[in-house]
Coordinates of C-alpha atoms in Angstrom, one line a residue:
X1 CA 38.3 14.6 -48.7
X2 CA 34.7 15.6 -48.9
X3 CA 32.0 13.2 -48.1
X4 CA 30.5 13.0 -51.7
X5 CA 34.2 12.2 -53.0
X6 CA 34.8 9.8 -50.3
X7 CA 31.4 7.8 -51.2
X8 CA 32.4 8.1 -54.9
X9 CA 36.0 6.6 -54.3
X10 CA 34.8 4.0 -51.9
X11 CA 32.2 2.9 -54.2
X12 CA 33.9 2.7 -57.5
X13 CA 37.1 1.2 -55.7
X14 CA 35.1 -1.4 -54.3
X15 CA 36.6 -1.0 -51.0
X16 CA 33.7 -1.6 -49.0
X17 CA 32.1 -5.4 -49.1
X18 CA 28.5 -4.7 -48.1
X19 CA 25.3 -6.0 -49.3
X20 CA 21.9 -4.4 -49.9
X21 CA 19.6 -4.4 -46.6
X22 CA 16.7 -6.7 -46.8
X23 CA 15.5 -10.3 -47.6
X24 CA 15.9 -12.0 -50.9
X25 CA 12.5 -10.4 -52.0
X26 CA 14.4 -7.1 -52.7
X27 CA 16.5 -8.5 -55.5
X28 CA 13.8 -7.1 -57.8
X29 CA 14.6 -3.8 -57.0
X30 CA 16.3 -1.3 -59.4
X31 CA 18.9 0.0 -56.9
X32 CA 21.4 -1.6 -54.5
X33 CA 21.8 0.2 -51.3
X34 CA 25.4 1.0 -49.9
X35 CA 25.6 2.0 -46.4
X36 CA 28.5 4.4 -44.9
X37 CA 28.8 5.9 -41.3
X38 CA 27.7 9.2 -42.9
X39 CA 25.5 8.5 -45.8
X40 CA 23.4 5.9 -47.7
X41 CA 24.2 5.6 -51.6
X42 CA 22.1 3.4 -54.0
X43 CA 23.4 2.2 -57.3
X44 CA 21.6 1.3 -60.2
X45 CA 21.4 -2.5 -60.9
X46 CA 20.8 -2.0 -64.9
X47 CA 20.1 0.6 -67.5
X48 CA 16.3 0.8 -66.4
X49 CA 17.7 2.2 -63.2
X50 CA 19.9 4.9 -65.1
X51 CA 16.9 6.1 -67.0
X52 CA 14.5 6.3 -64.0
X53 CA 13.2 9.3 -62.1
X54 CA 13.2 8.6 -58.4
X55 CA 12.0 10.0 -55.2
X56 CA 13.5 9.2 -52.0
X57 CA 11.0 8.9 -48.9
X58 CA 12.4 8.5 -45.5
X59 CA 10.5 8.3 -42.1
X60 CA 11.8 8.1 -38.7
X61 CA 11.6 8.9 -35.1
X62 CA 10.4 11.9 -33.8
X63 CA 8.0 12.5 -36.8
X64 CA 11.0 12.7 -39.2
X65 CA 9.9 12.7 -42.8
X66 CA 12.0 13.6 -45.8
X67 CA 11.2 13.5 -49.5
X68 CA 13.7 14.3 -52.4
X69 CA 13.5 13.9 -56.0
X70 CA 16.5 12.7 -58.2
X71 CA 16.4 12.9 -62.0
X72 CA 17.4 10.2 -64.2
X73 CA 21.2 9.5 -63.9
X74 CA 21.4 11.7 -60.9
X75 CA 23.5 10.3 -57.8
X76 CA 21.0 8.8 -55.2
X77 CA 22.5 9.4 -51.9
X78 CA 21.3 10.5 -48.4
X79 CA 23.7 12.5 -46.3
X80 CA 22.0 13.0 -42.9
X81 CA 24.5 16.2 -42.2
X82 CA 23.3 17.9 -45.4
X83 CA 19.6 16.8 -45.7
X84 CA 19.1 17.3 -41.8
X85 CA 21.0 20.0 -40.5
X86 CA 20.3 19.2 -36.8
X87 CA 21.3 16.0 -37.3
X88 CA 19.1 12.7 -37.0
X89 CA 18.0 11.4 -33.7
X90 CA 18.7 7.8 -32.8
X91 CA 16.3 4.9 -33.9
X92 CA 15.2 3.1 -36.5
X93 CA 14.5 4.7 -40.1
X94 CA 12.6 3.3 -43.1
X95 CA 13.3 4.3 -46.6
X96 CA 11.7 3.9 -50.0
X97 CA 12.7 4.6 -53.6
X98 CA 9.5 5.6 -55.4
X99 CA 9.8 5.3 -59.0
X100 CA 8.3 8.6 -60.5
X101 CA 8.8 8.2 -64.1
X102 CA 11.0 6.3 -66.7
X103 CA 12.5 7.5 -69.9
X104 CA 10.9 6.0 -73.1
X105 CA 7.6 5.4 -71.2
X106 CA 4.4 7.3 -72.1
X107 CA 2.9 10.0 -70.0
X108 CA -0.1 10.3 -72.0
X109 CA -2.9 7.5 -71.9
X110 CA -3.8 8.2 -75.3
X111 CA -0.2 8.1 -76.7
X112 CA 0.8 5.1 -78.9
X113 CA 4.1 4.9 -76.9
X114 CA 4.4 1.9 -74.8
X115 CA 3.2 1.9 -71.2
X116 CA 4.7 -0.3 -68.6
X117 CA 1.9 -2.2 -67.0
X118 CA 3.9 -3.6 -64.0
X119 CA 5.3 -0.7 -61.6
X120 CA 9.0 -0.5 -61.3
X121 CA 10.2 -1.1 -58.0
X122 CA 13.0 1.3 -56.8
X123 CA 13.7 -0.5 -53.4
X124 CA 12.9 -0.1 -49.8
X125 CA 14.6 -0.9 -46.6
X126 CA 15.5 0.4 -43.0
X127 CA 18.7 1.7 -41.4
X128 CA 19.6 2.6 -38.0
X129 CA 21.2 5.7 -36.3
X130 CA 23.0 5.5 -33.0
X131 CA 25.1 8.4 -31.7
X132 CA 24.3 10.4 -34.9
X133 CA 26.1 8.0 -37.1
X134 CA 24.3 5.5 -39.5
X135 CA 24.8 2.0 -38.0
X136 CA 26.8 -0.2 -40.7
X137 CA 25.2 -3.2 -42.2
X138 CA 28.2 -5.2 -42.5
X139 CA 27.7 -6.9 -39.1
X140 CA 26.0 -10.2 -38.4
X141 CA 24.8 -11.4 -35.1
X142 CA 26.2 -14.5 -34.1
X143 CA 23.9 -17.3 -32.9
X144 CA 24.9 -18.4 -29.4
X145 CA 22.7 -19.6 -26.7
X146 CA 22.9 -17.0 -23.8
X147 CA 25.4 -14.6 -25.5
X148 CA 24.9 -11.2 -27.7
X149 CA 28.0 -11.5 -30.1
X150 CA 28.5 -9.7 -33.1
X151 CA 30.8 -11.1 -35.7
X152 CA 32.1 -9.2 -38.8
X153 CA 31.2 -10.6 -42.3
X154 CA 34.1 -11.2 -44.8
X155 CA 37.5 -12.9 -44.8
X156 CA 37.8 -12.3 -40.9
X157 CA 34.4 -13.8 -40.0
X158 CA 34.4 -15.7 -36.7
X159 CA 33.2 -19.1 -36.8
X160 CA 31.2 -20.2 -33.3
X161 CA 31.3 -23.8 -32.5
X162 CA 28.2 -25.1 -30.8
X163 CA 29.2 -28.6 -30.4
X164 CA 28.3 -31.7 -32.4
X165 CA 25.0 -32.0 -34.1
X166 CA 23.3 -34.9 -35.5
X167 CA 20.6 -34.8 -38.3
X168 CA 17.9 -37.1 -38.1
X169 CA 15.5 -38.1 -41.0
X170 CA 11.9 -39.5 -40.3
X171 CA 10.3 -41.4 -43.2
X172 CA 6.9 -41.6 -41.5
X173 CA 4.5 -39.4 -39.5
X174 CA 6.0 -37.8 -36.3
X175 CA 3.8 -36.9 -33.4
X176 CA 5.1 -34.9 -30.8
X177 CA 3.0 -34.8 -27.4
X178 CA 4.4 -31.7 -26.2
X179 CA 5.8 -28.7 -27.4
X180 CA 8.5 -28.2 -29.9
X181 CA 11.5 -25.6 -29.9
X182 CA 13.5 -25.2 -33.1
X183 CA 16.5 -23.1 -33.2
X184 CA 20.1 -22.8 -32.1
X185 CA 19.3 -20.9 -29.0
X186 CA 16.8 -23.6 -27.5
X187 CA 17.7 -24.6 -23.9
X188 CA 18.0 -28.1 -23.0
X189 CA 15.1 -27.3 -20.3
X190 CA 13.1 -25.0 -22.2
X191 CA 10.2 -23.4 -20.4
X192 CA 7.4 -23.3 -23.0
X193 CA 4.5 -22.0 -21.1
X194 CA 1.5 -22.0 -23.5
X195 CA 3.6 -22.2 -26.7
X196 CA 3.3 -25.1 -28.9
X197 CA 6.1 -24.5 -31.4
X198 CA 8.8 -22.2 -30.7
X199 CA 11.5 -20.9 -33.0
X200 CA 14.4 -19.5 -31.0
X201 CA 17.5 -17.9 -32.5
X202 CA 18.6 -14.6 -33.8
X203 CA 17.2 -15.1 -37.5
X204 CA 13.8 -16.7 -37.3
X205 CA 12.3 -17.7 -40.6
X206 CA 9.7 -20.2 -41.7
X207 CA 10.0 -21.2 -45.5
X208 CA 7.6 -23.2 -47.5
X209 CA 9.2 -24.8 -50.5
X210 CA 6.9 -26.1 -53.0
X211 CA 8.9 -28.6 -55.3
X212 CA 6.0 -29.0 -57.8
X213 CA 7.5 -28.9 -61.4
X214 CA 5.0 -30.5 -63.7
X215 CA 2.0 -29.2 -65.3
X216 CA 0.4 -25.9 -64.2
X217 CA 0.6 -26.9 -60.6
X218 CA 1.2 -23.9 -58.1
X219 CA 5.0 -23.8 -57.1
X220 CA 5.5 -20.4 -55.5
X221 CA 7.8 -20.5 -52.6
X222 CA 6.9 -18.5 -49.5
X223 CA 8.3 -17.2 -46.3
X224 CA 7.4 -16.1 -43.0
X225 CA 10.1 -13.5 -41.9
X226 CA 10.6 -12.2 -38.5
X227 CA 12.8 -9.0 -38.1
X228 CA 15.6 -8.1 -40.6
X229 CA 19.1 -9.8 -40.6
X230 CA 21.1 -6.8 -40.9
X231 CA 22.2 -4.6 -38.4
X232 CA 20.2 -1.6 -38.0
X233 CA 17.3 -3.3 -39.8
X234 CA 13.5 -3.2 -39.2
X235 CA 11.6 -5.0 -36.4
X236 CA 9.0 -6.6 -38.8
X237 CA 7.0 -9.6 -39.4
X238 CA 6.6 -10.2 -43.2
X239 CA 5.2 -12.6 -45.6
X240 CA 7.5 -13.0 -48.5
X241 CA 6.8 -14.3 -52.1
X242 CA 10.2 -15.9 -52.5
X243 CA 9.6 -17.1 -56.1
X244 CA 8.4 -13.5 -57.3
X245 CA 11.1 -11.7 -55.1
X246 CA 8.4 -9.6 -53.3
X247 CA 7.3 -8.8 -49.9
X248 CA 3.3 -8.3 -50.2
X249 CA 2.6 -7.8 -46.4
X250 CA 4.8 -6.6 -43.4
X251 CA 3.9 -5.4 -40.0
X252 CA 6.3 -3.4 -38.1
X253 CA 7.2 -3.7 -34.5
X254 CA 5.6 -1.8 -32.1
X255 CA 2.5 -1.1 -34.8
X256 CA -0.5 0.0 -32.4
X257 CA -3.2 -2.8 -31.7
X258 CA -5.9 -3.0 -34.3
X259 CA -3.8 -1.6 -37.2
X260 CA -5.6 -4.2 -39.3
X261 CA -8.6 -6.1 -38.2
X262 CA -11.0 -8.3 -40.1
X263 CA -14.1 -9.3 -38.3
X264 CA -16.0 -12.6 -38.4
X265 CA -18.1 -10.8 -41.2
X266 CA -15.2 -9.9 -43.3
X267 CA -15.5 -6.2 -42.4
X268 CA -11.9 -4.6 -42.1
X269 CA -11.0 -2.2 -39.4
X270 CA -8.1 0.1 -39.7
X271 CA -7.3 1.2 -36.2
X272 CA -10.4 -0.4 -34.8
X273 CA -11.4 -3.9 -33.7
X274 CA -15.1 -3.2 -34.3
X275 CA -15.6 -2.3 -37.9
X276 CA -19.2 -1.6 -38.6
X277 CA -18.9 -1.2 -42.4
X278 CA -16.9 -3.0 -45.1
X279 CA -13.7 -0.8 -44.5
X280 CA -13.8 1.1 -41.3
X281 CA -10.9 3.6 -40.7
X282 CA -10.6 5.0 -37.3
X283 CA -8.1 7.7 -36.0
X284 CA -7.9 10.7 -33.5
X285 CA -7.1 13.3 -36.3
X286 CA -8.5 13.5 -39.8
X287 CA -8.4 9.7 -41.1
X288 CA -7.1 9.8 -44.6
X289 CA -7.1 7.5 -47.5
X290 CA -4.0 8.6 -50.1
X291 CA -4.4 7.8 -53.7
X292 CA -0.9 8.3 -55.3
X293 CA -0.2 7.6 -59.0
X294 CA 3.7 7.5 -58.4
X295 CA 5.0 7.7 -62.1
X296 CA 6.1 3.9 -62.1
X297 CA 4.0 3.1 -65.2
X298 CA 5.1 6.1 -67.1
X299 CA 2.1 8.3 -66.4
X300 CA 2.6 11.8 -64.7
X301 CA 2.8 11.6 -60.9
X302 CA -0.4 12.9 -59.2
X303 CA -1.4 12.4 -55.5
X304 CA -4.9 13.1 -54.1
X305 CA -6.2 12.8 -50.4
X306 CA -9.5 11.9 -49.3
X307 CA -10.1 12.8 -45.7
X308 CA -12.5 14.0 -42.9
X309 CA -12.5 15.7 -39.8
X310 CA -14.7 18.1 -37.5
X311 CA -14.2 21.0 -40.0
X312 CA -14.6 19.1 -43.3
X313 CA -14.9 16.2 -45.5
X314 CA -12.6 17.3 -48.2
X315 CA -10.5 16.0 -51.3
X316 CA -7.0 17.4 -51.2
X317 CA -4.8 17.7 -54.3
X318 CA -1.4 17.1 -52.6
X319 CA 0.6 17.5 -56.0
X320 CA -0.6 20.9 -56.6
X321 CA 0.1 22.8 -53.3
X322 CA -2.4 20.7 -51.0
X323 CA -5.3 22.7 -52.5
X324 CA -8.8 21.7 -51.5
X325 CA -10.9 21.7 -54.4
X326 CA -14.0 19.9 -52.8
X327 CA -15.2 20.3 -49.3
X328 CA -18.3 19.4 -47.3
X329 CA -19.1 21.1 -44.0
X330 CA -20.4 18.6 -41.3
X331 CA -24.4 19.1 -41.0
X332 CA -24.9 20.0 -44.7
X333 CA -28.2 18.9 -45.7
X334 CA -29.4 15.8 -47.7
X335 CA -29.0 15.9 -51.2
X336 CA -26.8 19.0 -51.1
X337 CA -25.2 17.8 -54.4
X338 CA -27.1 15.1 -56.3
X339 CA -26.2 13.5 -59.8
X340 CA -28.8 11.6 -61.6
X341 CA -28.3 8.5 -63.6
X342 CA -29.0 10.8 -66.8
X343 CA -26.1 13.3 -65.5
X344 CA -28.6 15.9 -64.3
X345 CA -27.3 17.6 -61.1
X346 CA -29.6 18.6 -58.2
X347 CA -28.8 20.9 -55.6
X348 CA -31.0 20.6 -52.8
X349 CA -33.0 17.9 -54.7
X350 CA -32.6 14.2 -55.5
X351 CA -35.0 14.5 -58.4
X352 CA -33.4 17.2 -60.7
X353 CA -36.1 18.5 -63.6
X354 CA -33.2 19.8 -65.6
X355 CA -29.5 19.8 -66.5
X356 CA -29.2 21.9 -63.1
X357 CA -31.8 22.1 -60.6
X358 CA -31.3 24.2 -57.5
X359 CA -34.1 23.8 -54.9
X360 CA -34.2 25.5 -51.3
X361 CA -36.6 27.4 -49.1
X362 CA -36.3 31.0 -48.7
X363 CA -34.6 33.4 -51.3
X364 CA -32.9 31.4 -54.0
X365 CA -29.9 33.7 -55.3
X366 CA -27.3 32.1 -57.5
X367 CA -24.1 34.2 -57.3
X368 CA -21.2 34.3 -59.8
X369 CA -18.5 36.5 -58.3
X370 CA -15.2 37.5 -59.6
X371 CA -12.3 37.6 -57.1
X372 CA -10.2 40.0 -59.1
X373 CA -12.9 42.3 -60.4
X374 CA -12.5 40.7 -63.9
X375 CA -15.4 39.7 -66.3
X376 CA -18.4 37.9 -65.1
X377 CA -20.5 36.2 -67.7
X378 CA -23.2 33.7 -68.1
X379 CA -23.3 32.0 -71.6
X380 CA -25.8 30.3 -73.7
X381 CA -24.0 28.3 -76.4
X382 CA -26.3 27.3 -79.1
X383 CA -26.6 27.7 -82.8
X384 CA -30.2 27.9 -82.3
X385 CA -31.9 31.1 -81.7
X386 CA -34.0 29.8 -78.8
X387 CA -31.6 30.8 -75.9
X388 CA -33.9 31.9 -73.1
X389 CA -34.4 32.7 -69.5
X390 CA -37.8 31.2 -68.2
X391 CA -40.0 32.3 -65.1
X392 CA -42.4 29.6 -64.3
X393 CA -44.7 29.0 -61.8
X394 CA -45.1 26.1 -59.1
X395 CA -46.7 24.1 -62.1
X396 CA -43.6 24.6 -64.2
X397 CA -45.7 26.7 -66.6
X398 CA -43.7 29.7 -68.3
X399 CA -45.1 33.1 -67.0
X400 CA -42.4 35.4 -68.8
X401 CA -39.5 34.8 -70.8
X402 CA -36.3 36.5 -72.1
X403 CA -35.2 35.2 -75.5
X404 CA -31.7 35.9 -76.9
X405 CA -31.7 35.7 -80.6
X406 CA -29.2 36.4 -83.2
X407 CA -28.7 40.1 -82.7
X408 CA -32.1 40.3 -81.2
X409 CA -33.4 40.2 -77.6
X410 CA -37.2 39.6 -76.9
X411 CA -39.1 39.9 -74.0
X412 CA -42.2 37.8 -73.9
X413 CA -45.1 36.7 -72.0
X414 CA -46.7 33.2 -71.4
X415 CA -46.0 32.3 -75.1
X416 CA -44.0 33.5 -78.2
X417 CA -47.3 35.4 -79.2
X418 CA -47.1 37.6 -76.3
X419 CA -44.3 39.7 -77.6
X420 CA -43.8 42.5 -75.1
X421 CA -40.8 44.1 -76.2
X422 CA -38.0 43.7 -78.8
X423 CA -34.7 45.3 -79.1
X424 CA -32.1 45.0 -81.9
X425 CA -29.2 47.2 -83.5
X426 CA -31.7 49.6 -84.7
X427 CA -34.4 50.0 -82.6
X428 CA -36.7 49.4 -79.5
X429 CA -40.2 48.0 -80.1
X430 CA -42.5 48.1 -77.3
X431 CA -45.9 46.7 -77.5
X432 CA -47.7 49.0 -74.9
X433 CA -47.2 52.2 -73.0
X434 CA -43.7 53.2 -71.6
X435 CA -44.1 54.6 -68.1
X436 CA -41.5 56.2 -66.0
X437 CA -42.0 57.0 -62.4
X438 CA -40.1 57.3 -59.1
X439 CA -39.7 59.7 -56.3
X440 CA -36.3 61.3 -58.1
X441 CA -38.2 62.3 -61.0
X442 CA -38.1 66.2 -61.3
X443 CA -41.2 67.1 -63.1
X444 CA -40.6 70.6 -64.6
X445 CA -43.8 72.2 -63.2
X446 CA -41.6 74.7 -61.6
X447 CA -41.7 76.5 -64.7
X448 CA -45.0 77.7 -63.7
X449 CA -44.1 79.0 -60.2
X450 CA -44.2 82.7 -59.7
X451 CA -40.4 82.9 -58.9
X452 CA -39.3 81.1 -61.8
X453 CA -37.0 83.2 -64.1
X454 CA -37.9 82.9 -67.6
X455 CA -35.5 84.1 -70.1
X456 CA -36.6 86.8 -72.4
X457 CA -36.8 86.1 -76.2
X458 CA -33.9 88.2 -77.0
X459 CA -31.7 86.3 -74.3
X460 CA -32.9 83.0 -75.6
X461 CA -32.1 84.3 -79.3
X462 CA -28.5 85.2 -78.0
X463 CA -28.1 81.7 -76.4
X464 CA -29.3 80.0 -79.5
X465 CA -26.9 82.1 -81.9
X466 CA -23.9 81.4 -79.6
X467 CA -24.5 77.5 -78.8
X468 CA -26.8 76.3 -81.5
X469 CA -29.2 74.3 -79.1
X470 CA -31.5 75.2 -76.5
X471 CA -30.6 75.9 -72.9
X472 CA -30.5 73.0 -70.5
X473 CA -30.9 70.6 -73.5
X474 CA -27.7 68.3 -74.4
X475 CA -26.2 69.3 -77.8
X476 CA -25.7 66.9 -80.5
X477 CA -21.9 66.6 -79.6
X478 CA -22.9 65.7 -75.9
X479 CA -25.2 63.0 -76.9
X480 CA -22.8 61.4 -79.6
X481 CA -20.1 61.3 -76.8
X482 CA -22.1 60.8 -73.6
X483 CA -25.2 58.9 -74.9
X484 CA -28.7 60.1 -74.0
X485 CA -30.9 59.6 -70.5
X486 CA -34.2 59.3 -72.2
X487 CA -36.1 60.1 -69.2
X488 CA -34.0 63.0 -68.3
X489 CA -34.3 64.3 -71.7
X490 CA -38.1 63.9 -71.9
X491 CA -38.2 66.0 -68.7
X492 CA -36.1 68.6 -70.4
X493 CA -38.2 68.6 -73.3
X494 CA -41.2 68.8 -71.1
X495 CA -39.5 72.0 -69.6
X496 CA -38.9 73.6 -73.0
X497 CA -42.6 73.1 -73.8
X498 CA -43.7 74.5 -70.6
X499 CA -41.4 77.5 -71.3
X500 CA -42.8 77.8 -74.8
X501 CA -46.1 77.8 -73.2
X502 CA -45.2 80.7 -71.1
X503 CA -43.7 82.6 -74.3
X504 CA -47.0 81.9 -76.0
X505 CA -49.0 83.2 -73.1
X506 CA -46.9 86.3 -73.2
X507 CA -47.2 86.7 -76.9
X508 CA -50.9 86.2 -76.6
X509 CA -51.1 88.7 -73.9
X510 CA -49.1 91.3 -76.1
X511 CA -51.2 90.6 -79.1
X512 CA -54.4 91.1 -77.0
X513 CA -53.1 94.4 -75.7
X514 CA -52.0 95.5 -79.2
X515 CA -55.4 94.5 -80.6
X516 CA -57.2 96.6 -77.8
X517 CA -54.8 99.5 -78.9
X518 CA -55.3 99.1 -82.5
X519 CA -59.0 99.3 -81.7
X520 CA -58.9 102.3 -79.8
X521 CA -56.8 103.8 -82.4
X522 CA -59.1 102.8 -85.2
X523 CA -62.2 104.4 -83.1
X524 CA -60.3 107.5 -82.8
X525 CA -59.6 107.9 -86.5
X526 CA -63.2 107.1 -87.1
X527 CA -64.4 109.9 -85.0
X528 CA -61.8 112.3 -86.6
X529 CA -63.0 111.5 -90.1

C-alpha cells in the first residue's frame, strides 16, 4: 500500500490514537497534527480550516528549510521521502502552518467584504528524526528518580509506583530557611549548590492559576513551561497564556547568548549585550528585518526584507523574486535623497526649492535610459499652456526659456517679451538672423576655380527638359519624400547662383564681342556708302 493510502486509511479508520504535539495553548490552532513514522498529517478541526489556504514551513538541522503551499481543502501532509529526496538528517525540526488566505475574507482594503481582524492560527510545533524516521509522539516519559524509562500511552500504559505520598496543607505563611526541591525526581539528599528553588522531574511547569471570578478583575492563567512533553518535541522555555490558549514567548534550547537582551535603559539588543540605540540588531552576515503580511487577515500575502551589509542597505521584495527596488551604497553622501515636509524631494540637498531639486558639484546630467531601446519621454502634464524649461542663474533668475504651448513651441529670453523664435505647424518665425557655420560647410566658391567644369547652356537645357529640375538640386518629389536640409539646400542654391553668374559673364562677353563686331560692320558699311 502506498504511503498516501496508508495515511488516509490510518486516519479515517482512527487506528492511531495520537495527540497533537504541543501544550494546551495550541488548542486554538485550525489543524491537528498526526505523526506517523514516515509522515506528518494535519487535519482541519472545523470548516474554517477547510476553507483556508496554508503554507507549511519546516526548518531543521544543517540549514534545512522547506516551504510548501496548500490550497483550501487540500490534504496537508509532510512526507520526508517525497519532499526531501536525500532524506532528513537526524535532529529536531520546527514546523509552522502559516495561514495565507481564507475564502470569504476580503483581499482588498477598500472592499466592503468583511476582513478578519484577528489572525488565524494554523498551528506550530516540533518533531524529531532519528535514523531517518520521524519519532512517534505517542510515547510518554516515565517520571522515576534515577531512571529513564518510556511508557506507551493508551490502554497498555504502565503505572509506576513511587511509594506512599502524603499531602500537606498549610493555612499560615510558610518560611523555608534553605533551598526547596519540587518534583518526583528530587533526591532525599539533594545537592542544591546555589539553587534556591529547584524543579526536578521530566515535565517541569509552573502554573499561575488566577481564581478571580467577580467584576473586571484580571483572571488570565499563565504558565512557565520548560520543554515539550511529547517525544521528539522542542527543547524550549515558554510563557503561555493558558486562558487565551496562546504562547506569546518562547526561547529554544541552544539559542545563542544575547539572542534577546534588554539593558538598564530599556534598549533592546538582538545578538548583542551592548545595544546603543533603542533596537540594536547584530549579526555576522546581513542583519535583516522581515515584514511578512501572511494572508491570515484576508489580504494578499506580501513579504519585504529590510537589510544591510558591506555592499548595500536594501529593501528586498521577497514575494516577487527577491528583487531589490531600493539600495544605498556605503559612503553615499548626506542628503542623497531628502523628502521635505511639503513632499518636495531633494537629491543632494536638504532644502529642495521645488518638487524635485538635484544639487551636486561638477557636471549635473540627469539621464533617462531605455534598457530595450523603447521610447524615452519626458512629459509635462497640464491643461495650462505654461509648460516650460527654464535656465536660471545662481540667483534663481531666468536667463532663457522654452515654452511648450498647445501646438506651439516658443524660445524666449529672460521674459515672455523676449520672443526669440516660434515654431508651429505652419511656420518658423525667427526674430533675428539665421546663421549657419561650421567646418563641414562646403561653400561653393569652387565654381569660380579655373578647373571647374560648367555645363554648356545646351547641356543645361537638355538636362532640364529631361528631369524638370536643375542639376544637383533635389526635385519636388525628393523633397516631399525625404524632406529638405535647409543648409545644404541654401548652399546648392548658392552654387546655382554662382553658375548663373558665370553664364551671365559668358553672355556679357559674347554680347560685347558681338557689339564690337556690329560696330566694325557698321563702320565698313559707312565707308562703302
